[in-house]
């Protein structure tokens, strides 16, 4: 059994999952600021490691190498405490990542409807290699395929759609603080 599964709830890392462009990084940064924790965006860490953008990594090194590096970073970070982590939209496709996050962290699934997400497509498509060359129907299929995975692997689900991100972050922090108080009173 992982030693972090016995870690006090208050000290566990918080992981944000959801489809690309759902707001994991933005909300993660806000929550980290409010809880005075370090924020780590896995995609940004991989970009720093390879000294290139995600689209360039996919093009030059390949998606498989990217996924391996992603798994390595996440598994390593899950052994720390008090971090806020945003994982890429495809990370939870890997069972090993799901398992380590769900066992040792608090996982928040940022759920967004297709219609709300579709409005964000133009602003994110160029930076998402998984979307390149796909029709809107293929993107919608990918959206729902990944949603199936997210929906079954989280501790708390947050509906985001067109809500105020600052309010969402406040709600997440309040939920966490309540959970921590309940855990400590046991």
Short mmCIF file of C-alpha atoms in Angstrom, two decimals:
data_model
loop_
_atom_site.label_atom_id
_atom_site.label_comp_id
_atom_site.label_asym_id
_atom_site.label_seq_id
_atom_site.Cartn_x
_atom_site.Cartn_y
_atom_site.Cartn_z
CA UNK A 1 0.00 0.00 0.00
CA UNK A 2 1.23 3.49 -0.86
CA UNK A 3 2.43 5.43 2.18
CA UNK A 4 0.57 8.52 1.01
CA UNK A 5 -2.77 6.75 1.23
CA UNK A 6 -2.28 7.17 5.00
CA UNK A 7 -1.40 10.87 4.66
CA UNK A 8 -3.72 13.27 6.43
CA UNK A 9 -6.35 14.56 4.05
CA UNK A 10 -5.16 18.16 4.62
CA UNK A 11 -1.68 17.30 3.32
CA UNK A 12 -2.66 15.40 0.19
CA UNK A 13 -1.97 16.81 -3.23
CA UNK A 14 -4.95 18.09 -5.17
CA UNK A 15 -5.18 16.99 -8.79
CA UNK A 16 -7.40 18.59 -11.44
CA UNK A 17 -8.54 16.43 -14.35
CA UNK A 18 -10.84 17.11 -17.29
CA UNK A 19 -10.88 17.65 -21.02
CA UNK A 20 -8.29 19.94 -22.59
CA UNK A 21 -9.26 23.57 -22.30
CA UNK A 22 -11.71 22.91 -19.45
CA UNK A 23 -9.85 25.25 -17.11
CA UNK A 24 -7.64 22.91 -15.06
CA UNK A 25 -4.65 25.26 -15.09
CA UNK A 26 -6.62 28.44 -14.42
CA UNK A 27 -8.64 26.94 -11.56
CA UNK A 28 -5.61 25.07 -10.24
CA UNK A 29 -3.60 28.30 -10.04
CA UNK A 30 -6.45 30.07 -8.24
CA UNK A 31 -6.88 27.25 -5.71
CA UNK A 32 -3.11 27.07 -5.15
CA UNK A 33 -2.98 30.80 -4.42
CA UNK A 34 -5.89 30.57 -1.96
CA UNK A 35 -4.34 27.58 -0.14
CA UNK A 36 -0.76 28.91 -0.29
CA UNK A 37 0.43 25.82 -2.16
CA UNK A 38 2.72 25.28 -5.12
CA UNK A 39 0.95 24.86 -8.44
CA UNK A 40 2.33 22.45 -11.03
CA UNK A 41 1.05 22.14 -14.58
CA UNK A 42 2.30 18.82 -15.92
CA UNK A 43 2.25 19.98 -19.56
CA UNK A 44 4.39 23.02 -18.65
CA UNK A 45 6.86 20.81 -16.78
CA UNK A 46 7.20 18.53 -19.80
CA UNK A 47 7.72 21.56 -22.07
CA UNK A 48 10.51 22.78 -19.75
CA UNK A 49 12.12 19.32 -19.71
CA UNK A 50 12.19 19.04 -23.51
CA UNK A 51 12.65 22.79 -24.10
CA UNK A 52 9.85 22.78 -26.67
CA UNK A 53 6.08 23.15 -26.92
CA UNK A 54 3.68 20.21 -26.62
CA UNK A 55 2.85 20.32 -30.38
CA UNK A 56 6.59 20.20 -31.16
CA UNK A 57 7.11 17.32 -28.70
CA UNK A 58 4.32 15.35 -30.40
CA UNK A 59 5.79 16.12 -33.82
CA UNK A 60 9.48 15.52 -33.06
CA UNK A 61 9.47 12.89 -30.31
CA UNK A 62 5.97 11.43 -30.60
CA UNK A 63 2.91 11.05 -28.42
CA UNK A 64 4.15 7.83 -26.82
CA UNK A 65 7.32 9.50 -25.48
CA UNK A 66 5.18 12.39 -24.24
CA UNK A 67 2.81 9.99 -22.42
CA UNK A 68 5.74 8.19 -20.78
CA UNK A 69 7.22 11.48 -19.55
CA UNK A 70 3.76 12.56 -18.37
CA UNK A 71 3.39 9.33 -16.36
CA UNK A 72 6.88 9.72 -14.87
CA UNK A 73 6.19 13.31 -13.74
CA UNK A 74 2.78 12.52 -12.24
CA UNK A 75 3.89 9.38 -10.43
CA UNK A 76 6.85 11.26 -8.98
CA UNK A 77 4.76 14.26 -7.88
CA UNK A 78 2.20 12.05 -6.18
CA UNK A 79 4.87 11.12 -3.62
CA UNK A 80 5.02 14.71 -2.41
CA UNK A 81 2.50 16.58 -0.30
CA UNK A 82 0.66 19.90 -0.43
CA UNK A 83 0.85 20.42 -4.21
CA UNK A 84 -1.88 21.48 -6.63
CA UNK A 85 -1.44 19.61 -9.91
CA UNK A 86 -3.09 20.09 -13.30
CA UNK A 87 -2.74 17.02 -15.51
CA UNK A 88 -3.13 17.05 -19.26
CA UNK A 89 -6.46 16.08 -20.78
CA UNK A 90 -5.12 12.69 -21.90
CA UNK A 91 -3.26 11.75 -18.71
CA UNK A 92 -6.14 9.82 -17.16
CA UNK A 93 -6.22 7.51 -20.20
CA UNK A 94 -3.31 5.75 -18.49
CA UNK A 95 -4.44 3.37 -15.76
CA UNK A 96 -1.21 3.80 -13.75
CA UNK A 97 -1.81 7.56 -13.56
CA UNK A 98 -5.43 7.14 -12.51
CA UNK A 99 -4.45 4.66 -9.82
CA UNK A 100 -1.65 6.72 -8.23
CA UNK A 101 -3.71 9.93 -8.29
CA UNK A 102 -6.83 8.36 -6.83
CA UNK A 103 -4.85 6.53 -4.15
CA UNK A 104 -2.59 9.33 -2.97
CA UNK A 105 -4.30 12.60 -3.95
CA UNK A 106 -7.66 14.35 -3.97
CA UNK A 107 -8.91 14.31 -7.57
CA UNK A 108 -11.29 17.01 -8.81
CA UNK A 109 -12.94 16.42 -12.17
CA UNK A 110 -13.76 19.67 -13.96
CA UNK A 111 -16.82 18.71 -15.97
CA UNK A 112 -17.90 20.84 -18.91
CA UNK A 113 -20.67 20.30 -21.44
CA UNK A 114 -19.87 19.83 -25.12
CA UNK A 115 -21.70 23.08 -26.01
CA UNK A 116 -19.78 25.13 -23.44
CA UNK A 117 -16.46 23.54 -24.42
CA UNK A 118 -17.08 23.98 -28.15
CA UNK A 119 -17.06 27.76 -27.61
CA UNK A 120 -13.43 27.47 -26.43
CA UNK A 121 -12.23 25.41 -29.39
CA UNK A 122 -10.87 28.23 -31.55
CA UNK A 123 -8.80 29.65 -28.70
CA UNK A 124 -7.09 26.33 -27.90
CA UNK A 125 -6.94 24.26 -31.11
CA UNK A 126 -3.48 25.44 -32.23
CA UNK A 127 -1.83 24.38 -28.96
CA UNK A 128 -3.48 20.93 -28.79
CA UNK A 129 -1.82 18.41 -31.10
CA UNK A 130 -4.49 15.79 -30.38
CA UNK A 131 -7.03 18.05 -32.12
CA UNK A 132 -4.94 18.74 -35.22
CA UNK A 133 -6.47 17.59 -38.50
CA UNK A 134 -9.70 16.40 -36.87
CA UNK A 135 -13.21 17.31 -37.94
CA UNK A 136 -15.64 18.74 -35.40
CA UNK A 137 -17.38 15.34 -35.30
CA UNK A 138 -14.10 13.58 -34.52
CA UNK A 139 -13.33 16.11 -31.79
CA UNK A 140 -16.80 15.61 -30.31
CA UNK A 141 -16.25 11.83 -30.33
CA UNK A 142 -12.90 12.32 -28.52
CA UNK A 143 -14.61 14.64 -26.02
CA UNK A 144 -17.24 12.05 -25.08
CA UNK A 145 -14.77 9.15 -25.09
CA UNK A 146 -12.55 10.92 -22.58
CA UNK A 147 -15.54 12.13 -20.57
CA UNK A 148 -16.44 8.47 -19.97
CA UNK A 149 -13.05 7.92 -18.36
CA UNK A 150 -13.14 11.10 -16.25
CA UNK A 151 -16.67 10.38 -15.00
CA UNK A 152 -15.56 7.17 -13.34
CA UNK A 153 -12.30 8.30 -11.73
CA UNK A 154 -12.55 11.24 -9.34
CA UNK A 155 -13.27 12.17 -5.74
CA UNK A 156 -15.25 15.32 -6.47
CA UNK A 157 -16.90 16.63 -9.64
CA UNK A 158 -17.23 20.34 -10.38
CA UNK A 159 -19.57 21.57 -13.13
CA UNK A 160 -17.76 24.45 -14.78
CA UNK A 161 -19.46 25.45 -18.05
CA UNK A 162 -19.75 29.26 -18.02
CA UNK A 163 -19.39 29.85 -14.29
CA UNK A 164 -17.09 32.42 -12.72
CA UNK A 165 -13.71 30.75 -12.16
CA UNK A 166 -12.93 32.78 -9.03
CA UNK A 167 -16.21 31.60 -7.46
CA UNK A 168 -15.49 28.02 -8.48
CA UNK A 169 -12.06 28.21 -6.87
CA UNK A 170 -13.61 29.63 -3.68
CA UNK A 171 -16.15 26.78 -3.64
CA UNK A 172 -13.41 24.18 -4.10
CA UNK A 173 -11.38 25.69 -1.25
CA UNK A 174 -14.44 25.75 1.04
CA UNK A 175 -15.24 22.13 0.16
CA UNK A 176 -11.66 21.11 0.92
CA UNK A 177 -11.57 22.96 4.24
CA UNK A 178 -14.84 21.32 5.30
CA UNK A 179 -13.48 17.89 4.35
CA UNK A 180 -10.27 18.55 6.27
CA UNK A 181 -12.19 19.60 9.38
CA UNK A 182 -14.37 16.50 9.20
CA UNK A 183 -11.32 14.28 8.70
CA UNK A 184 -9.51 15.82 11.67
CA UNK A 185 -12.50 15.48 13.97
CA UNK A 186 -12.60 11.69 13.51
#
